[in-house]
C-alpha cells in the first residue's frame, strides 16, 4: 500500500458549498475556485478545508487517523492478531512485511517485479488457507480505518448496563435510586423490595418479568455507580446536588475583586461564657484573587447578622501584633511591601503579616446571617456589591467551601477539644479545653503563620507553574500589577457598623447586660430625653461584641466613648503580662528588622502554635489572658476625636491614671493605590 502526502494542487476538483469546483489558483493561504455552474471565488484555505462538505474529488485524500486510545484499551492478543493481518496485507501490496531491512528480497510469489497484485492475493490466500474474498474484506477495512479495521470487533464491543432487563423495570429502578438521595442509607435488598413493589403498583403483579436474585443485584450495582446509594448519605446528597453543566473555575485578577463569605460549624468544642461546652460557628471572608482569609470570626451556637457586618469591619483594618506572637509574624518580616506601607501609614509599624483587602463584590448564600438588613446596610455604606449564590449550589462559592475544608485539616484537628466531623470519628472523652475567646485568639495567630505564609496550590505562577505562591506573595504581585484603590474606613464608619442597643442614661450611667458604663462626659445627658419619640426617649448606644470594655454613645454633639466601670480590674492581668513580655524582649540580643523571615522560622512558629493548641491552655493562663484582652485591637480602626477623647481622662469609676494604662495603638486603612504607585 503506497502512501503519499495529501496536498491540494491547481487543477484538482473539490466539493465545497454544495457545488463542485476546480482549483484555478493558490496564493499564500487563499484558494481561487471556479464553480462548474460558473463564477469564481477566493476563500481562505482554513475556511475551505473546515467546511462540512469539503472533499477532494480527484487526488489523494487525507488519511483516516487510527483510534490509538481504543487500541490501548484492547487485550494484547487482540492487537497482536490485528498487527499480524496488517503485516500480511502490506506484504501483498509491497512484497515485503513492515519493517523489513533494506535490501531484503521478497519471498517467492510476492515479488512485485515478477507477480501481479492478483497473483500475490491468491498466494496469500493459499498460504493462510482462506478465501481471497476474506482477504479483500480485510484489505478494504484496513484502507478505510487503518489497524482498527483489522481488530476483532467482538473484543471492542460495549454492552448496555441494563443488559436484557425489561425497560419498565429499569425506569422504576432509576426512579427509586433517585429517591434514595435524601433518605437514610439502606441496603440493596431494601431498594430491590421497593422497586418490586413500585413495578407491581404501576403495571400489575407478574406483568413485568423480574431477573433472578443474583442478576437483580448485579443490575442494581451497575445502575448505582457514581450515586453512592449505599454509602455516605452526605456524599450522596453532595453528588446529587452537583450542577449538570461544566465546572467553571472562579478567577479574579486583583485583590478584592470578589470575596466569598460563608459560615460553617467548626469541629471543636469550646467553653461558652457560662462554662457550658458548645460548638462554635466559623464565619470567614476569602479573597478569590489571593486566597487570603481576610477575616475570620468565631461565635457560639449560631452566627448572628451582626457578625457578618463586623467581619467587613475586621477586613478593612490591619491586624496588629499581639503580645506573645513570634517576630516571624510581623509584616516587616514578610514579603508584603512593608516599607512602602510604612511611609503611607506609620501605624503599620506594629502590623502583622496580613494584607488589608477591601471587597468590590461579596458572594454570599441565602442564610439569614447575610440576607439581613444589617449586612445589606453595611455593604451599601461601604460601596460593596452583593452577589447571592444560587440556592443549594455550593459550587457558586467553591473557594470558601474549599477553605473550610483546609481549616479543619490544617488547624481544627490540632486543637484540644477536636471532636471530628461526626460521631464515628469522635474519640472517647473529648472535652472542651479552650474558651471561645481563646480559640479566636489562636485562630487569628494561625491565619498569619499557618495560612498567609503557606504556599497555595491555586496560586501558581503562570511563568513558573511548578512554583506555588503564598497568599502574601500573591497579594504583593497583584498590587504591583493591577493597582488597588480601597475605601478608607474611618472610626465613624466603624462605629456605624457596630450593633445597637437603646438605653436610658441614668445617674449611675448606662447599663447593658448587667454591666454599667459611665464617664464624666455623660453629665449633661443623664435623665434626659433623647428626642427620639419612636424609641421613647432612649439613647442610641453602639457596642463591640469582641470588646465589652467600652460602648459608644451617639449624641447631638458627636460620639462619646463610655468605659466599663470595672475596666481597671480587667486590665490588671494584661499589665502584668506586658511587663514580663517586655523584659523578655529586652533580653534578646538581636532582632531582625529589615531581613525577611525564613521558612524555617515560619515552620517553627506554626509548630509551636499547633502544639500549644493541642495541649490546651496553661494553668496560670497569663499568656492567654493578655492576648485575649488585646484581641479587640485586631479589628478596630482609629476612633473619631470626640469618641477617643475620654481615653485621656480618668473618670471617677476608672481611677487608673491614663499614663499607667497599656498603650493602645489605633489602626486604620492604608491607601493601597498610593502604595502600589510607590512600589512600582
XYZ file of C-alpha atoms in Angstrom:
680
model
C 0.000 0.000 0.000
C 1.607 3.203 -1.102
C 1.116 6.444 0.716
C 1.692 9.988 -0.387
C 1.148 13.361 1.148
C -2.340 14.730 0.860
C -1.941 18.051 -0.942
C -4.164 20.401 -2.880
C -2.891 21.422 -6.309
C -4.039 23.642 -9.139
C -6.409 21.646 -11.333
C -7.828 19.469 -8.542
C -11.590 19.167 -8.327
C -13.138 19.726 -4.898
C -16.624 19.675 -3.406
C -17.487 22.840 -1.474
C -20.595 24.825 -0.598
C -22.953 22.380 -2.327
C -21.176 22.516 -5.684
C -18.117 21.155 -7.462
C -15.188 23.467 -8.135
C -11.854 23.467 -9.870
C -8.830 24.917 -8.109
C -7.540 27.557 -10.518
C -5.095 29.371 -8.245
C -3.208 29.239 -4.937
C -1.772 32.334 -3.289
C -0.475 32.122 0.267
C -3.346 30.941 2.439
C -6.054 31.694 -0.163
C -7.562 29.407 -2.809
C -9.281 30.578 -6.035
C -12.140 28.284 -7.028
C -14.113 28.149 -10.300
C -17.528 26.516 -9.991
C -18.909 24.233 -12.672
C -22.018 26.425 -12.731
C -19.826 29.436 -13.478
C -18.338 32.111 -11.295
C -15.167 32.293 -9.245
C -14.470 32.980 -5.597
C -11.448 33.320 -3.351
C -11.635 31.666 0.064
C -9.201 31.110 2.883
C -7.675 27.646 2.868
C -8.617 27.113 6.513
C -12.244 28.024 5.831
C -12.328 25.779 2.768
C -10.927 22.711 4.479
C -13.055 23.211 7.601
C -16.298 23.149 5.599
C -18.536 20.184 6.367
C -18.972 19.203 2.709
C -15.340 19.751 1.611
C -13.772 16.823 -0.229
C -11.077 16.311 -2.838
C -12.805 14.581 -5.740
C -9.626 13.727 -7.582
C -6.269 13.165 -5.983
C -5.099 11.913 -2.583
C -7.486 12.418 0.345
C -6.480 12.868 3.951
C -5.744 9.565 5.705
C -8.058 8.382 8.436
C -6.349 8.506 11.828
C -6.482 5.358 13.868
C -8.147 5.485 17.319
C -4.946 4.854 19.269
C -6.700 5.263 22.616
C -9.177 2.490 21.793
C -6.357 0.232 20.628
C -4.665 0.614 24.003
C -7.853 -0.491 25.758
C -7.953 -3.836 23.937
C -6.318 -7.061 25.145
C -2.751 -7.547 23.913
C -3.574 -10.725 21.989
C -6.347 -8.952 20.037
C -3.983 -6.142 18.984
C -1.286 -8.686 18.088
C -3.738 -10.524 15.816
C -4.639 -7.257 14.062
C -0.956 -6.417 13.568
C -0.371 -9.911 12.078
C -3.087 -9.257 9.495
C -1.560 -5.841 8.757
C 1.778 -7.484 8.003
C 0.080 -9.869 5.568
C -1.745 -7.055 3.761
C 1.397 -4.921 3.488
C 3.283 -7.889 2.063
C 0.568 -8.345 -0.569
C 0.854 -4.663 -1.540
C 4.635 -4.164 -1.433
C 6.098 -7.656 -1.448
C 7.796 -7.117 1.945
C 6.422 -7.098 5.503
C 6.582 -3.835 7.509
C 9.972 -3.043 8.995
C 11.920 -5.212 6.602
C 15.657 -4.472 6.395
C 16.633 -2.521 3.268
C 17.877 -4.910 0.555
C 15.769 -7.831 1.768
C 14.498 -9.923 -1.141
C 10.801 -10.657 -1.454
C 9.614 -14.190 -0.911
C 8.745 -16.292 -3.961
C 5.288 -15.457 -5.199
C 5.288 -11.966 -3.634
C 7.860 -10.074 -5.695
C 6.053 -7.087 -7.335
C 8.545 -7.181 -10.190
C 7.531 -10.696 -11.283
C 3.981 -11.109 -9.937
C 0.786 -9.152 -10.233
C -1.322 -7.960 -7.309
C -3.896 -10.640 -8.111
C -1.229 -13.343 -8.049
C 0.059 -12.128 -4.689
C -3.501 -12.081 -3.333
C -4.036 -15.722 -4.389
C -0.647 -16.709 -2.980
C -1.511 -15.208 0.390
C -4.934 -16.896 0.396
C -3.251 -20.245 -0.304
C -0.659 -19.616 2.427
C -3.296 -18.763 5.056
C -5.828 -21.312 3.887
C -8.634 -18.784 3.447
C -10.582 -17.342 0.561
C -9.485 -14.314 -1.422
C -12.824 -12.722 -0.567
C -11.856 -12.701 3.124
C -8.559 -11.000 2.331
C -10.305 -8.389 0.167
C -12.691 -7.518 3.007
C -9.760 -7.167 5.399
C -7.940 -5.022 2.864
C -10.934 -2.678 2.379
C -11.351 -2.182 6.148
C -7.615 -1.540 6.532
C -7.663 1.137 3.850
C -10.675 2.837 5.423
C -9.883 2.524 9.155
C -6.251 1.526 9.471
C -5.285 -1.016 12.117
C -8.632 -0.549 13.882
C -10.380 -2.109 10.853
C -8.466 -5.360 11.429
C -9.424 -5.664 15.094
C -11.861 -8.392 16.081
C -14.871 -6.194 16.890
C -16.180 -8.721 19.386
C -13.369 -7.692 21.733
C -14.185 -3.984 21.277
C -17.917 -4.410 21.680
C -19.564 -2.447 24.508
C -22.691 -3.528 26.333
C -25.736 -1.818 27.752
C -25.525 -1.571 31.540
C -29.146 -2.626 31.737
C -28.452 -5.874 29.907
C -31.630 -7.742 28.996
C -33.681 -6.264 31.837
C -37.145 -5.014 30.965
C -37.207 -1.288 30.170
C -40.102 -0.747 32.580
C -38.104 -2.263 35.429
C -35.073 -0.137 34.559
C -37.193 3.021 34.595
C -38.569 2.179 38.051
C -35.099 1.343 39.370
C -33.756 4.725 38.276
C -36.706 6.409 39.977
C -36.162 4.514 43.233
C -32.403 5.182 43.169
C -33.023 8.931 42.752
C -35.466 8.833 45.684
C -32.705 7.429 47.925
C -30.838 10.759 47.811
C -32.487 12.294 50.879
C -33.187 9.041 52.734
C -31.054 7.315 55.315
C -28.641 4.826 53.785
C -30.105 1.362 53.358
C -29.127 -1.917 51.717
C -29.593 -3.341 48.231
C -32.288 -5.665 49.430
C -34.369 -2.732 50.623
C -34.033 -0.991 47.273
C -34.948 -4.169 45.371
C -38.015 -4.642 47.549
C -39.167 -1.047 46.950
C -38.551 -1.350 43.207
C -40.530 -4.583 43.038
C -43.465 -3.043 44.901
C -43.370 0.005 42.631
C -43.355 -2.110 39.442
C -46.334 -4.124 40.661
C -48.125 -0.913 41.610
C -47.659 0.614 38.154
C -48.031 -2.423 35.874
C -49.658 -5.123 37.955
C -48.309 -8.222 39.644
C -46.475 -10.622 37.316
C -46.746 -8.359 34.246
C -43.118 -7.148 34.170
C -40.569 -10.009 34.220
C -38.057 -9.677 37.081
C -34.481 -11.019 36.938
C -33.190 -13.619 39.353
C -31.655 -12.691 42.693
C -28.014 -12.549 41.518
C -28.902 -10.800 38.241
C -31.070 -8.306 40.142
C -28.175 -7.434 42.461
C -25.794 -7.031 39.509
C -28.284 -4.767 37.732
C -28.625 -2.577 40.840
C -24.837 -2.354 41.203
C -24.455 -1.181 37.589
C -27.217 1.426 37.846
C -25.965 2.890 41.152
C -22.395 3.505 40.000
C -21.409 7.067 40.997
C -24.545 7.708 43.081
C -23.201 6.497 46.475
C -26.624 4.974 47.068
C -25.314 2.555 49.681
C -22.510 4.742 51.033
C -22.281 8.009 52.930
C -25.549 9.967 52.975
C -23.630 13.255 52.930
C -21.650 12.221 49.854
C -24.837 11.035 48.184
C -26.558 14.388 48.684
C -23.500 16.306 47.541
C -23.232 14.172 44.404
C -26.902 14.672 43.555
C -26.553 18.427 44.137
C -23.791 18.911 41.601
C -24.796 21.163 38.696
C -25.286 19.362 35.371
C -23.103 21.782 33.435
C -19.338 22.011 33.255
C -17.406 23.318 36.235
C -16.051 26.826 35.723
C -13.177 27.965 37.892
C -13.721 31.207 39.791
C -10.982 33.674 38.941
C -10.100 37.231 39.901
C -7.270 39.459 38.698
C -6.961 41.907 41.588
C -7.386 41.850 45.374
C -10.960 42.437 46.461
C -12.489 41.831 43.032
C -14.505 39.019 44.581
C -14.685 37.974 48.224
C -16.673 34.901 49.223
C -18.271 34.814 52.681
C -19.845 31.838 54.413
C -20.345 30.169 57.799
C -19.932 26.592 58.980
C -19.753 24.797 62.323
C -16.181 24.166 63.462
C -15.468 20.644 64.692
C -14.068 21.888 68.009
C -15.839 22.016 71.367
C -15.329 25.279 73.241
C -16.465 26.732 76.543
C -19.116 29.425 76.338
C -19.226 32.405 78.699
C -21.282 30.405 81.203
C -18.848 27.461 81.107
C -21.151 25.201 79.071
C -19.424 23.251 76.254
C -20.761 24.374 72.867
C -19.828 24.067 69.221
C -18.528 27.204 67.563
C -19.661 28.635 64.245
C -16.884 29.929 61.991
C -17.568 32.786 59.564
C -14.792 33.691 57.135
C -14.201 36.012 54.190
C -11.854 34.674 51.490
C -10.386 36.817 48.729
C -10.505 34.828 45.487
C -7.541 36.531 43.820
C -5.045 35.983 46.644
C -6.776 33.237 48.701
C -6.257 35.493 51.712
C -8.567 34.806 54.642
C -9.233 38.484 55.169
C -11.220 37.930 58.375
C -12.484 35.062 60.499
C -14.952 35.231 63.383
C -15.963 32.511 65.867
C -19.327 32.660 67.588
C -21.180 30.091 69.710
C -24.345 28.233 68.743
C -25.324 30.325 65.703
C -23.783 33.225 63.824
C -25.813 36.419 64.053
C -26.286 39.068 61.434
C -24.085 41.492 63.298
C -21.123 39.140 62.958
C -21.216 39.396 59.173
C -21.089 43.197 59.443
C -18.221 43.032 61.901
C -16.457 40.691 59.503
C -16.404 43.511 56.958
C -15.084 45.936 59.536
C -12.342 43.495 60.530
C -11.231 43.171 56.897
C -10.675 46.882 56.484
C -8.011 47.424 59.151
C -4.527 45.949 59.638
C -4.030 43.044 62.012
C -1.820 44.264 64.894
C 0.860 42.189 66.533
C -0.232 40.741 69.865
C 1.891 40.147 72.971
C 3.453 36.712 72.735
C 3.420 36.457 68.942
C 6.688 35.479 67.275
C 8.624 38.131 65.336
C 8.217 35.945 62.252
C 4.589 37.084 62.105
C 5.413 40.777 61.651
C 4.618 42.405 58.339
C 8.151 43.759 58.263
C 9.428 40.159 58.117
C 7.074 39.089 55.317
C 7.067 39.551 51.554
C 4.444 42.265 51.777
C 5.725 45.744 50.768
C 6.054 46.831 54.389
C 8.467 49.734 53.895
C 6.208 51.405 51.336
C 3.174 50.860 53.508
C 5.013 52.322 56.464
C 5.685 55.546 54.572
C 1.936 55.843 53.987
C 0.721 54.884 57.450
C 3.068 54.827 60.442
C 0.660 52.555 62.263
C 1.804 49.712 60.004
C 4.951 49.527 62.142
C 3.288 47.078 64.538
C 1.107 45.291 61.980
C 1.104 41.549 61.442
C 1.652 39.936 58.046
C -1.929 40.010 56.797
C -2.932 42.317 53.931
C -5.863 44.699 54.125
C -8.411 43.902 51.411
C -11.482 45.989 50.603
C -14.007 43.901 48.646
C -15.670 45.162 45.494
C -18.095 42.240 45.434
C -19.073 39.694 48.058
C -20.647 36.341 47.227
C -22.994 35.045 49.920
C -25.527 32.280 50.346
C -29.149 32.707 51.387
C -28.559 32.246 55.109
C -30.364 34.642 57.408
C -26.981 35.967 58.518
C -26.258 37.560 55.166
C -29.673 38.448 53.794
C -30.368 40.609 56.844
C -30.882 44.345 56.736
C -27.822 44.829 58.946
C -25.462 43.202 56.471
C -27.048 44.830 53.410
C -26.842 48.268 55.015
C -23.185 47.734 55.897
C -22.319 46.710 52.320
C -24.238 49.660 50.930
C -22.394 52.026 53.251
C -19.027 50.666 52.092
C -19.965 50.555 48.385
C -19.751 46.762 48.182
C -21.809 44.817 45.644
C -23.672 41.756 46.977
C -23.937 38.696 44.730
C -26.179 35.962 46.190
C -25.294 32.409 45.239
C -27.967 30.148 43.812
C -29.843 28.154 46.402
C -28.377 24.751 47.199
C -25.469 25.417 44.853
C -22.233 25.405 46.877
C -20.197 25.431 43.658
C -21.087 29.118 43.274
C -18.746 29.801 46.197
C -16.401 26.870 45.826
C -13.357 28.818 47.048
C -14.722 29.472 50.528
C -16.089 25.914 50.752
C -12.648 24.501 49.972
C -11.099 26.884 52.503
C -13.343 25.498 55.246
C -12.013 22.028 54.487
C -8.443 23.303 54.662
C -9.058 24.998 58.035
C -10.468 21.789 59.501
C -7.474 19.831 58.223
C -4.672 22.280 58.974
C -5.969 23.849 62.185
C -9.053 22.348 63.824
C -7.775 18.783 64.140
C -4.735 20.028 66.082
C -6.813 21.866 68.699
C -7.702 20.350 72.070
C -11.434 19.607 72.000
C -11.472 18.467 68.362
C -14.424 16.091 68.014
C -14.349 15.112 64.342
C -16.956 15.639 61.674
C -19.360 13.023 63.060
C -19.807 10.585 65.921
C -17.997 7.810 64.062
C -14.842 9.944 64.006
C -15.116 11.143 67.602
C -12.701 9.886 70.224
C -13.511 8.897 73.769
C -13.716 11.553 76.449
C -13.475 14.574 74.132
C -13.976 17.716 76.231
C -13.761 21.437 75.615
C -10.457 22.945 76.706
C -10.380 26.460 75.240
C -12.855 29.241 75.743
C -14.319 30.869 72.673
C -12.142 33.985 73.091
C -9.006 31.876 73.498
C -9.787 29.827 70.403
C -10.441 33.042 68.443
C -7.026 34.283 69.512
C -5.365 31.031 68.418
C -7.194 31.163 65.093
C -6.065 34.741 64.436
C -2.467 33.728 65.076
C -2.751 30.632 62.878
C -4.166 32.668 59.982
C -0.948 34.681 59.947
C 1.609 31.912 60.372
C -0.249 28.863 59.080
C -2.205 30.304 56.138
C -0.757 33.565 54.840
C 2.756 32.082 54.716
C 1.691 28.700 53.334
C 2.094 28.053 49.571
C -1.306 27.539 47.958
C -1.860 25.149 45.067
C -4.282 27.577 43.373
C -1.679 30.378 43.399
C 0.840 29.057 40.926
C 2.980 31.475 38.972
C 1.890 31.198 35.289
C 5.505 31.713 34.190
C 6.759 29.070 36.636
C 3.918 26.561 37.047
C 5.870 24.383 39.437
C 6.139 27.187 41.973
C 3.273 27.782 44.367
C 2.859 31.277 45.838
C 1.686 32.132 49.319
C -1.316 34.472 49.761
C 1.054 37.255 50.845
C 3.269 36.773 47.790
C 0.242 36.760 45.504
C -1.084 39.949 47.091
C 2.247 41.747 46.637
C 2.373 40.728 42.975
C -1.212 41.724 42.148
C -0.961 45.078 43.914
C 2.016 45.948 41.717
C 0.362 44.698 38.515
C -3.271 45.765 38.847
C -3.111 48.566 41.390
C -5.550 48.790 44.257
C -7.896 51.536 45.443
C -9.527 50.715 48.798
C -12.248 52.659 50.544
C -10.936 54.197 53.713
C -12.754 53.029 56.823
C -12.805 55.848 59.341
C -13.538 55.483 63.011
C -17.053 56.834 62.473
C -17.669 54.271 59.752
C -16.559 51.542 62.098
C -18.924 52.689 64.830
C -21.824 52.705 62.392
C -21.228 49.010 61.688
C -21.475 48.038 65.350
C -24.708 46.618 66.775
C -27.082 48.977 68.555
C -28.853 48.872 71.893
C -31.288 51.531 73.062
C -30.739 52.530 76.671
C -31.545 55.299 79.121
C -28.760 57.393 80.681
C -29.250 57.219 84.469
C -27.403 58.768 87.363
C -25.101 55.739 87.513
C -24.542 55.663 83.742
C -25.632 53.168 81.062
C -26.426 49.547 81.881
C -26.147 46.762 79.285
C -26.408 43.073 80.226
C -25.702 43.780 83.903
C -22.611 45.842 83.051
C -22.509 49.525 83.940
C -20.760 52.083 81.740
C -20.055 55.592 82.962
C -17.819 58.607 82.394
C -17.875 62.338 83.220
C -18.988 63.268 79.681
C -22.431 61.816 80.407
C -23.190 64.618 82.867
C -25.277 66.737 80.510
C -27.296 63.762 79.250
C -28.266 61.960 82.460
C -32.031 61.532 82.896
C -32.560 63.415 79.631
C -34.870 62.569 76.723
C -33.029 61.712 73.505
C -35.649 63.455 71.386
C -36.493 60.243 69.517
C -40.194 59.668 70.097
C -40.112 56.354 68.237
C -37.669 54.992 70.840
C -39.458 56.531 73.853
C -36.571 58.874 74.528
C -33.904 56.165 74.749
C -30.370 56.814 73.533
C -28.528 55.034 70.734
C -25.637 53.008 72.150
C -23.280 51.024 69.903
C -21.169 48.207 71.300
C -18.446 45.858 70.048
C -19.208 42.195 70.867
C -15.475 41.482 70.814
C -14.576 44.249 73.255
C -17.115 44.849 76.021
C -14.813 47.147 77.964
C -16.466 50.220 76.428
C -19.518 51.342 74.466
C -20.154 54.284 72.157
C -22.969 56.780 72.673
C -24.306 58.920 69.843
C -25.177 62.433 70.965
C -26.157 65.566 69.045
C -22.572 66.746 69.511
C -20.875 63.557 68.306
C -19.733 60.243 69.718
C -18.772 59.605 73.333
C -16.702 56.581 74.359
C -18.075 55.296 77.659
C -15.811 52.800 79.528
C -16.955 49.934 81.737
C -16.780 50.872 85.387
C -14.719 47.761 86.205
C -12.326 48.010 83.300
C -9.363 48.651 85.617
C -9.847 45.247 87.225
C -9.893 43.521 83.844
C -6.699 45.143 82.576
C -4.622 44.148 85.632
C -3.528 40.721 84.293
C -2.691 42.323 80.966
C -0.415 44.880 82.636
C 1.472 42.122 84.451
C 1.936 40.089 81.255
C 3.042 43.134 79.286
C 5.790 43.847 81.811
C 7.126 40.277 81.695
C 6.894 40.185 77.903
C 8.792 43.476 77.552
C 11.541 42.160 79.856
C 11.897 39.043 77.711
C 12.157 41.131 74.549
C 14.836 43.315 76.149
C 16.940 40.249 76.907
C 17.087 39.297 73.241
C 20.465 40.251 71.807
C 19.456 40.630 68.191
C 16.213 41.395 66.397
C 15.722 41.172 62.677
C 14.226 44.444 61.451
C 14.947 44.521 57.717
C 15.528 40.955 56.511
C 12.595 38.762 55.567
C 11.781 35.848 57.809
C 12.893 32.413 56.680
C 10.624 29.461 56.018
C 12.272 27.620 58.896
C 11.199 30.310 61.355
C 7.664 30.271 59.963
C 7.514 26.486 60.308
C 8.868 26.699 63.866
C 6.270 29.295 64.850
C 3.486 27.222 63.284
C 4.600 24.086 65.092
C 4.675 25.950 68.406
C 1.167 27.299 67.803
C -0.318 23.885 66.960
C 1.445 22.287 69.920
C 0.021 24.931 72.257
C -3.443 24.490 70.765
C -3.282 20.718 71.135
C -2.330 20.755 74.834
C -4.907 23.331 75.866
C -4.417 26.462 77.977
C -1.826 26.521 80.746
C -2.917 26.645 84.363
C -1.691 30.145 85.039
C -3.480 31.490 81.970
C -1.424 34.676 81.957
C -0.437 34.368 78.322
C -3.969 33.784 77.081
C -5.416 36.441 79.338
C -3.072 39.067 77.955
C -3.729 38.185 74.338
C -7.467 37.992 74.894
C -7.557 41.457 76.447
C -5.879 42.907 73.363
C -7.932 40.945 70.812
C -10.228 43.902 70.258
C -7.394 45.872 68.691
C -7.408 43.388 65.834
C -10.385 44.969 64.098
C -10.880 48.478 65.463
C -9.712 51.460 63.399
C -8.838 54.846 64.777
C -11.863 56.353 66.501
C -13.050 59.917 65.950
C -11.503 62.530 68.169
C -14.781 63.061 70.042
C -15.109 59.364 70.752
C -11.492 58.865 71.765
C -11.117 61.969 73.923
C -12.389 60.244 77.021
C -9.435 57.837 76.995
C -7.132 60.610 78.076
C -9.039 61.342 81.322
C -9.574 59.312 84.439
C -13.239 59.001 85.344
C -14.443 58.503 88.924
C -15.410 54.948 88.067
C -11.990 54.343 86.471
C -9.355 55.632 88.911
C -6.384 54.250 86.965
C -4.386 57.191 85.503
C -4.146 57.240 81.745
C -0.346 57.192 81.859
C -0.347 53.831 83.664
C -2.668 52.102 81.238
C -1.396 49.923 78.427
C -0.833 51.942 75.309
C -3.420 51.227 72.623
C -2.262 51.756 69.044
C -5.253 52.541 66.819
C -5.301 51.130 63.312
C -6.870 52.433 60.147
C -6.858 51.574 56.464
C -3.869 52.374 54.297
C -4.152 53.820 50.798
C -3.026 50.812 48.781
C -3.390 52.675 45.477
C -0.731 55.137 46.503
C 1.319 52.266 47.856
C 1.187 50.479 44.517
C 2.383 53.559 42.664
C 5.351 53.958 45.002
C 6.154 50.264 44.971
C 6.238 50.237 41.166
